[in-house]
Amino acid sequence: MAAGGKGDHVTGLIKEIDVLERIKAMQQALARTPHLVRLGRLFSETVLLQVDEAEYYLHFDKGELVTIEPGPSRKIAWCFAIRTDAAALRAYWTARPTPGFHDLFGLVKIDRARIDGDILCLVKNLRFFKEFLSLGREEVPA
Amino acid sequence: MSIEPITGRYATVEIEGRAQRIYFEEAGSGRPVLCLHTAGADTRQWRHLMNDAAVTQDHRLIAFDMPWHGKSLPPQGFEREEYLLTTETYIATVLAVCEALGLERPILAGCSMGGRIALQLAALHPDRFAGFIAIEASDFQPAWYDIDWFDRPDAHGGQMGAALVSANISPYAPDAERWNTLWMFMASGPGVFRGDLSFYTRDDSLIGRLARIDTSQTPVHLLVGAYDLTCTPEDAERTAAAIHGATCTVMDELGHFPMSEHPEGFRPFFIDALARMTAGKEVAA
């Protein structure tokens, strides 16, 4: 991953976050978002979210995030993996990210994330997964 | 209740020997401005500007759905064809519409693939137009995705296409207009977005033609959104730099579909671009 890549200037402005706590909040938000669960009704897969060296295995079942399993693990099978760094993820989760940090594919394009595994599985469920990922985003100030 | 001033009609024109029933809309009066939509979408992307009295008080905006798009039908026999747009067919289509509608040297405003073809026309048929507003347009963009994702029997190409292009919409875009913009991609005919992207991501013939463009006769102004991942500001600025006399403005809070995703944010840039469409006349920065 391109440490020191585009957009590092934003990282100092954003407070540290606990990624696991944020994912748990996203899990609860997903459960409260029925249209999103419906969009993911055919999505029953495990996704690896890797943030720096930390691994989080997200087990989805019919659009619900049923288990968050912290790694590391060499035994858990996953469909696709999103690998990024904490600073990029913090920038992504701001209310109005700077260009490139505003979208999963943006992170990939600016070399702050990569997608491994069955990318077609992701693309077929792209709206669901991107909207799930953005549940961690902060609110736009009123 | 409100009724918009936009009117829509159909014209059947012959393009490369085939009859094409084309839907077009217009609003306003004055200098004609022919507006070209992006890949995978249609005329609805221009709805806000066509309803904007500040624009239509002295400009006649005309937009049409490319064959296979929106309310234009695909040609007879489409069911046995693989739709793949080409530069030649796209140019023939724009010129045929100009002729059918009797447009005398309109300003040509195109977004994304519409901007690409506007620059092709600036190089190849400048005598037919008064100037070019190339929005989210560049010399060439190879795909950073697999265009075959969008035409598969086992998945909904429209859903996948919309989810992908949402990457190009600015977080400043109002939610309602974000989703109206994405709806067009969701509703796109099977294989159409892929066929447009074939043109957009595989044909690099414009690169060698940019130097031909004579902006003293036909002004060229590029507009690009900072949140556009497909045609980045660097792409548009590189392209503008290769056209002697072309100008380029980066729009900080906009993305790849500015006229549709964030109409209020885009209108001052478009009004400024229209003011630049006078050959030989200096326009204040």
Coordinates of C-alpha atoms in Angstrom, one line a residue:
Chain A
M1 CA 0.0 0.0 0.0
A2 CA 1.2 3.4 -0.8
A3 CA 1.9 4.9 2.6
G4 CA 2.5 8.6 2.2
G5 CA 0.3 8.7 -0.9
K6 CA -2.2 11.2 -2.1
G7 CA -4.3 12.8 0.7
D8 CA -2.1 12.2 3.7
H9 CA -2.7 15.8 4.7
V10 CA -6.2 15.0 5.9
T11 CA -5.2 12.4 8.4
G12 CA -3.9 14.8 11.0
L13 CA -7.3 16.5 11.1
I14 CA -9.4 13.5 12.0
K15 CA -9.4 12.0 15.4
E16 CA -8.4 8.4 15.9
I17 CA -11.2 5.8 15.6
D18 CA -11.5 2.3 16.8
V19 CA -12.2 0.4 13.6
L20 CA -13.8 -2.5 15.4
E21 CA -16.2 -0.3 17.3
R22 CA -17.0 1.5 14.0
I23 CA -17.8 -1.8 12.3
K24 CA -20.0 -2.8 15.2
A25 CA -21.9 0.5 14.9
M26 CA -22.3 -0.2 11.1
Q27 CA -23.6 -3.6 11.9
Q28 CA -26.3 -2.1 14.1
A29 CA -27.0 0.6 11.5
L30 CA -27.4 -2.0 8.8
A31 CA -30.0 -3.9 11.0
R32 CA -31.9 -0.6 11.2
T33 CA -31.9 -0.1 7.4
P34 CA -34.4 -2.5 5.9
H35 CA -34.0 -1.3 2.3
L36 CA -30.3 -2.1 2.5
V37 CA -30.8 -5.5 4.0
R38 CA -33.3 -6.2 1.1
L39 CA -30.7 -5.1 -1.4
G40 CA -28.3 -7.6 0.1
R41 CA -30.7 -10.5 0.3
L42 CA -28.7 -12.6 -2.1
F43 CA -25.4 -11.7 -0.3
S44 CA -24.3 -14.4 2.1
E45 CA -20.5 -14.2 2.0
T46 CA -17.5 -13.5 4.1
V47 CA -15.6 -10.3 3.4
L48 CA -12.1 -9.5 4.8
L49 CA -11.6 -5.9 5.7
Q50 CA -7.9 -5.4 6.4
V51 CA -6.9 -2.1 7.9
D52 CA -3.1 -1.9 8.1
E53 CA -2.2 -5.2 9.8
A54 CA -5.5 -5.7 11.5
E55 CA -8.0 -8.1 9.9
Y56 CA -11.8 -8.1 10.4
Y57 CA -13.8 -11.0 8.9
L58 CA -17.3 -9.8 8.2
H59 CA -19.8 -12.7 7.9
F60 CA -22.9 -11.6 6.0
D61 CA -26.0 -13.7 5.7
K62 CA -28.9 -12.6 3.4
G63 CA -27.8 -9.0 3.7
E64 CA -27.3 -9.0 7.5
L65 CA -23.9 -8.7 9.1
V66 CA -24.2 -11.6 11.5
T67 CA -20.7 -11.9 12.9
I68 CA -17.6 -9.7 13.0
E69 CA -14.6 -11.9 13.6
P70 CA -11.3 -10.1 14.3
G71 CA -8.2 -11.8 12.9
P72 CA -5.5 -12.6 12.1
S73 CA -6.5 -15.9 10.7
R74 CA -5.2 -18.1 7.9
K75 CA -8.2 -20.4 8.1
I76 CA -11.2 -18.2 7.4
A77 CA -12.2 -18.3 3.8
W78 CA -13.4 -15.1 2.3
C79 CA -15.1 -14.0 -1.0
F80 CA -13.3 -10.8 -1.5
A81 CA -11.0 -8.6 0.6
I82 CA -10.7 -4.8 1.0
R83 CA -7.2 -3.9 2.1
T84 CA -6.6 -0.3 3.2
D85 CA -4.9 1.7 5.9
A86 CA -6.4 3.5 8.9
A87 CA -5.7 7.0 7.7
A88 CA -7.4 6.3 4.4
L89 CA -10.4 4.7 6.1
R90 CA -10.7 7.7 8.5
A91 CA -10.7 10.0 5.5
Y92 CA -13.3 7.9 3.7
W93 CA -15.5 8.0 6.8
T94 CA -15.5 11.8 7.1
A95 CA -18.8 13.4 6.2
R96 CA -17.5 15.0 3.0
P97 CA -14.3 13.2 2.0
T98 CA -11.8 14.9 -0.2
P99 CA -11.6 13.6 -3.9
G100 CA -10.6 10.0 -4.1
F101 CA -11.5 9.3 -0.5
H102 CA -15.2 9.6 -1.3
D103 CA -15.6 6.1 -2.7
L104 CA -14.3 2.6 -2.4
F105 CA -13.1 2.6 -6.0
G106 CA -11.7 6.0 -5.4
L107 CA -9.5 4.6 -2.7
V108 CA -8.3 2.0 -5.1
K109 CA -7.7 4.5 -7.9
I110 CA -5.6 6.7 -5.6
D111 CA -3.7 3.7 -4.4
R112 CA -4.9 3.7 -0.9
A113 CA -6.8 0.5 -1.1
R114 CA -6.9 -2.7 -3.0
I115 CA -9.5 -5.3 -3.7
D116 CA -8.5 -9.0 -3.8
G117 CA -10.5 -12.1 -4.5
D118 CA -13.7 -12.5 -6.4
I119 CA -14.2 -8.9 -7.6
L120 CA -17.3 -9.9 -9.6
C121 CA -18.9 -11.0 -6.4
L122 CA -18.4 -7.5 -5.1
V123 CA -19.5 -5.9 -8.3
K124 CA -22.8 -7.9 -8.4
N125 CA -23.5 -6.6 -4.9
L126 CA -21.8 -3.3 -5.3
R127 CA -24.6 -1.0 -4.3
F128 CA -25.2 -3.0 -1.2
F129 CA -21.6 -3.2 -0.1
K130 CA -20.8 0.4 -0.8
E131 CA -23.8 1.6 1.1
F132 CA -22.9 -0.7 3.9
L133 CA -19.3 0.6 4.0
S134 CA -20.6 4.2 4.0
L135 CA -22.7 3.5 7.1
G136 CA -19.5 4.3 9.0
R137 CA -19.5 7.8 7.6
E138 CA -20.0 10.8 9.9
E139 CA -23.0 12.9 9.5
V140 CA -22.8 16.1 7.4
P141 CA -23.1 19.0 9.9
A142 CA -26.5 20.7 9.7
Chain B
M1 CA -48.7 21.9 -9.9
S2 CA -46.1 23.1 -12.3
I3 CA -45.6 22.4 -16.0
E4 CA -42.0 22.7 -17.3
P5 CA -41.1 24.7 -20.4
I6 CA -39.3 21.7 -21.9
T7 CA -40.9 20.2 -25.0
G8 CA -40.1 16.8 -26.5
R9 CA -40.6 15.4 -30.0
Y10 CA -39.3 12.7 -32.2
A11 CA -37.4 12.8 -35.5
T12 CA -36.6 9.8 -37.7
V13 CA -33.2 10.3 -39.3
E14 CA -31.0 8.1 -41.5
I15 CA -27.6 7.4 -39.9
E16 CA -25.1 5.3 -41.8
G17 CA -27.9 3.9 -44.0
R18 CA -30.2 3.0 -41.1
A19 CA -33.4 4.7 -39.9
Q20 CA -33.2 5.9 -36.3
R21 CA -36.1 7.2 -34.4
I22 CA -34.6 9.9 -32.1
Y23 CA -36.2 11.6 -29.2
F24 CA -35.2 15.2 -28.6
E25 CA -36.1 18.0 -26.2
E26 CA -35.7 21.7 -26.3
A27 CA -36.3 24.8 -24.3
G28 CA -35.5 28.5 -24.7
S29 CA -34.7 30.7 -27.6
G30 CA -31.6 32.4 -29.0
R31 CA -28.2 30.9 -29.7
P32 CA -28.7 27.1 -30.2
V33 CA -26.8 24.8 -27.9
L34 CA -26.9 21.1 -28.7
C35 CA -26.4 19.1 -25.5
L36 CA -25.0 15.5 -25.5
H37 CA -25.6 13.2 -22.6
T38 CA -23.0 10.8 -21.0
A39 CA -22.6 7.1 -21.6
G40 CA -25.4 4.9 -20.2
A41 CA -27.8 7.8 -19.7
D42 CA -30.1 10.2 -21.6
T43 CA -31.4 13.7 -22.1
R44 CA -32.8 13.9 -18.6
Q45 CA -29.3 14.8 -17.5
W46 CA -29.9 18.3 -19.0
R47 CA -33.3 18.9 -17.4
H48 CA -32.1 21.5 -14.9
L49 CA -30.4 23.7 -17.4
M50 CA -33.3 23.4 -19.7
N51 CA -35.5 24.7 -16.9
D52 CA -33.1 27.5 -16.0
A53 CA -34.5 30.8 -17.2
A54 CA -31.1 32.5 -16.8
V55 CA -29.8 30.1 -19.5
T56 CA -32.8 29.8 -21.8
Q57 CA -33.6 33.5 -22.0
D58 CA -31.0 33.8 -24.6
H59 CA -30.1 30.2 -25.6
R60 CA -32.1 27.5 -27.2
L61 CA -31.1 24.3 -25.6
I62 CA -31.6 21.1 -27.5
A63 CA -30.8 17.7 -26.2
F64 CA -31.4 14.3 -27.8
D65 CA -31.3 10.7 -26.7
M66 CA -28.7 8.7 -28.7
P67 CA -30.1 5.7 -30.4
W68 CA -30.5 2.8 -27.9
H69 CA -30.8 5.4 -25.1
G70 CA -33.7 6.9 -23.2
K71 CA -36.8 7.3 -25.4
S72 CA -34.9 6.7 -28.7
L73 CA -35.4 3.2 -29.9
P74 CA -32.6 1.0 -31.0
P75 CA -32.6 0.3 -34.7
Q76 CA -34.5 -2.4 -36.4
G77 CA -32.8 -5.8 -35.8
F78 CA -31.2 -4.7 -32.6
E79 CA -32.1 -8.0 -31.0
R80 CA -29.4 -9.8 -33.0
E81 CA -26.7 -7.1 -32.5
E82 CA -24.0 -6.4 -30.1
Y83 CA -24.2 -2.6 -29.5
L84 CA -20.8 -1.1 -29.8
L85 CA -20.6 2.7 -30.3
T86 CA -17.9 4.0 -32.6
T87 CA -16.4 7.4 -33.2
E88 CA -17.7 7.3 -36.8
T89 CA -21.3 6.4 -35.9
Y90 CA -21.3 9.0 -33.0
I91 CA -20.1 11.8 -35.3
A92 CA -22.6 10.8 -38.0
T93 CA -25.4 10.8 -35.4
V94 CA -24.6 14.3 -34.1
L95 CA -24.3 15.7 -37.6
A96 CA -27.6 14.0 -38.7
V97 CA -29.5 15.5 -35.8
C98 CA -28.1 18.9 -36.5
E99 CA -29.2 18.6 -40.1
A100 CA -32.6 17.2 -39.3
L101 CA -33.4 19.9 -36.8
G102 CA -32.0 22.7 -39.0
L103 CA -29.4 23.8 -36.4
E104 CA -27.1 26.4 -37.9
R105 CA -23.7 26.2 -36.2
P106 CA -24.9 25.4 -32.7
I107 CA -22.7 25.5 -29.7
L108 CA -21.9 21.9 -28.8
A109 CA -22.0 21.0 -25.1
G110 CA -21.2 17.4 -24.3
C111 CA -20.4 15.5 -21.1
S112 CA -18.1 12.6 -20.7
M113 CA -18.4 10.6 -23.9
G114 CA -20.4 13.6 -25.2
G115 CA -17.5 15.8 -24.4
R116 CA -15.1 13.4 -26.1
I117 CA -17.1 13.5 -29.3
A118 CA -17.4 17.3 -29.0
L119 CA -13.7 17.5 -29.2
Q120 CA -13.6 15.0 -32.1
L121 CA -16.1 17.3 -33.9
A122 CA -14.0 20.3 -33.0
A123 CA -11.1 18.6 -34.8
L124 CA -13.0 17.1 -37.7
H125 CA -16.1 19.3 -38.4
P126 CA -15.4 22.7 -36.8
D127 CA -17.3 24.5 -39.6
R128 CA -20.6 22.9 -38.3
F129 CA -20.4 24.4 -34.8
A130 CA -19.9 27.8 -33.1
G131 CA -17.9 26.5 -30.2
F132 CA -17.4 23.5 -27.9
I133 CA -18.1 23.1 -24.2
A134 CA -16.4 19.8 -23.3
I135 CA -17.5 18.6 -19.8
E136 CA -15.7 15.8 -18.0
A137 CA -13.9 15.3 -21.3
S138 CA -10.4 14.2 -22.1
D139 CA -8.3 12.9 -24.9
F140 CA -8.5 9.2 -23.9
Q141 CA -9.5 7.2 -20.8
P142 CA -8.6 3.6 -20.6
A143 CA -11.1 1.7 -18.3
W144 CA -10.2 1.2 -14.7
Y145 CA -13.0 -1.4 -14.5
D146 CA -14.1 -4.3 -16.8
I147 CA -16.7 -3.0 -19.2
D148 CA -18.0 -6.6 -19.6
W149 CA -19.3 -6.4 -16.0
F150 CA -22.2 -4.3 -17.3
D151 CA -23.7 -6.8 -19.8
R152 CA -24.1 -10.2 -18.2
P153 CA -27.1 -12.6 -18.2
D154 CA -26.6 -13.5 -14.5
A155 CA -26.7 -10.0 -13.1
H156 CA -28.4 -6.6 -13.5
G157 CA -26.1 -4.4 -15.6
G158 CA -28.1 -1.3 -14.7
Q159 CA -27.7 -1.9 -11.0
M160 CA -24.0 -2.6 -11.3
G161 CA -23.4 0.3 -13.6
A162 CA -25.2 2.7 -11.3
A163 CA -23.2 1.5 -8.3
L164 CA -20.0 1.9 -10.2
V165 CA -20.7 5.4 -11.5
S166 CA -21.8 6.5 -8.1
A167 CA -18.0 6.6 -7.5
N168 CA -17.9 9.7 -9.8
I169 CA -20.6 11.7 -7.9
S170 CA -19.5 14.4 -5.5
P171 CA -20.4 14.1 -1.8
Y172 CA -21.7 17.7 -2.2
A173 CA -24.4 16.5 -4.6
P174 CA -27.9 16.7 -3.1
D175 CA -29.2 13.3 -2.4
A176 CA -32.3 13.6 -4.6
E177 CA -30.2 14.6 -7.6
R178 CA -27.6 11.9 -6.9
W179 CA -30.4 9.3 -7.1
N180 CA -32.1 10.9 -10.1
T181 CA -28.7 10.7 -11.9
L182 CA -28.2 7.1 -10.9
W183 CA -31.7 6.1 -12.0
M184 CA -30.8 6.7 -15.6
F185 CA -28.0 4.1 -15.4
M186 CA -30.3 1.7 -13.5
A187 CA -32.8 2.0 -16.3
S188 CA -30.4 1.8 -19.2
G189 CA -31.0 -1.0 -21.8
P190 CA -29.0 -4.2 -21.6
G191 CA -25.5 -3.8 -23.0
V192 CA -25.9 -0.1 -23.8
F193 CA -23.6 1.2 -21.1
R194 CA -21.0 -1.4 -22.1
G195 CA -21.4 -0.4 -25.8
D196 CA -20.8 3.3 -24.9
L197 CA -17.8 2.4 -22.8
S198 CA -16.3 0.5 -25.7
F199 CA -16.1 3.8 -27.5
Y200 CA -15.0 5.8 -24.5
T201 CA -12.3 3.4 -23.2
R202 CA -10.9 1.9 -26.4
D203 CA -10.8 4.6 -29.1
D204 CA -7.8 6.8 -28.6
S205 CA -8.0 8.5 -32.0
L206 CA -8.6 11.9 -30.5
I207 CA -5.1 12.2 -29.1
G208 CA -3.5 12.8 -32.5
R209 CA -6.3 15.2 -33.6
L210 CA -6.2 17.7 -30.8
A211 CA -3.5 19.8 -32.4
R212 CA -5.9 20.4 -35.4
I213 CA -8.4 22.3 -33.3
D214 CA -8.4 26.0 -34.1
T215 CA -9.9 27.8 -31.2
S216 CA -9.6 31.1 -33.0
Q217 CA -12.5 29.9 -35.1
T218 CA -14.3 27.7 -32.6
P219 CA -13.7 28.3 -28.9
V220 CA -13.1 25.2 -26.7
H221 CA -13.7 25.3 -22.9
L222 CA -13.3 22.3 -20.7
L223 CA -15.1 21.8 -17.4
V224 CA -14.1 19.1 -15.0
G225 CA -15.2 18.1 -11.5
A226 CA -12.7 17.5 -8.8
Y227 CA -14.6 14.4 -7.7
D228 CA -14.6 12.8 -11.2
L229 CA -12.6 9.6 -10.9
T230 CA -13.1 8.7 -14.6
C231 CA -12.0 12.0 -16.1
T232 CA -9.9 13.6 -13.4
P233 CA -8.8 17.2 -13.4
E234 CA -5.4 16.1 -14.5
D235 CA -6.9 14.3 -17.5
A236 CA -8.9 17.4 -18.6
E237 CA -6.0 19.8 -18.0
R238 CA -3.7 17.6 -20.0
T239 CA -6.2 17.6 -22.8
A240 CA -6.8 21.3 -22.7
A241 CA -3.0 21.9 -22.7
A242 CA -2.8 20.0 -26.0
I243 CA -5.4 22.3 -27.7
H244 CA -3.9 25.7 -28.4
G245 CA -6.1 28.4 -27.0
A246 CA -8.4 26.0 -25.1
T247 CA -9.4 26.9 -21.5
C248 CA -10.2 24.6 -18.6
T249 CA -12.0 25.2 -15.3
V250 CA -11.9 22.7 -12.3
M251 CA -15.1 22.6 -10.4
D252 CA -14.1 21.8 -6.8
E253 CA -17.4 20.4 -5.4
L254 CA -18.6 18.5 -8.5
G255 CA -18.3 15.1 -10.1
H256 CA -18.7 13.4 -13.4
F257 CA -22.3 14.4 -14.0
P258 CA -22.3 18.0 -12.9
M259 CA -25.4 19.2 -14.7
S260 CA -27.5 16.4 -13.3
E261 CA -25.9 15.6 -9.9
H262 CA -25.6 19.2 -8.6
P263 CA -27.4 21.7 -10.9
E264 CA -27.0 24.6 -8.6
G265 CA -23.3 24.1 -8.2
F266 CA -22.9 23.7 -12.0
R267 CA -25.0 26.5 -13.4
P268 CA -22.4 29.3 -12.9
F269 CA -19.7 27.3 -14.6
F270 CA -22.0 26.6 -17.5
I271 CA -23.2 30.2 -17.8
D272 CA -19.5 31.2 -17.8
A273 CA -18.7 28.6 -20.5
L274 CA -21.5 29.9 -22.7
A275 CA -20.1 33.4 -22.4
R276 CA -16.8 32.1 -23.7
M277 CA -18.3 30.7 -26.9
T278 CA -17.6 33.8 -28.9
A279 CA -14.6 33.4 -31.3
G280 CA -12.1 36.1 -31.2
K281 CA -13.6 37.9 -28.2
E282 CA -11.7 38.1 -24.9
V283 CA -13.7 36.9 -21.9
A284 CA -12.8 38.1 -18.4
A285 CA -11.5 35.3 -16.2

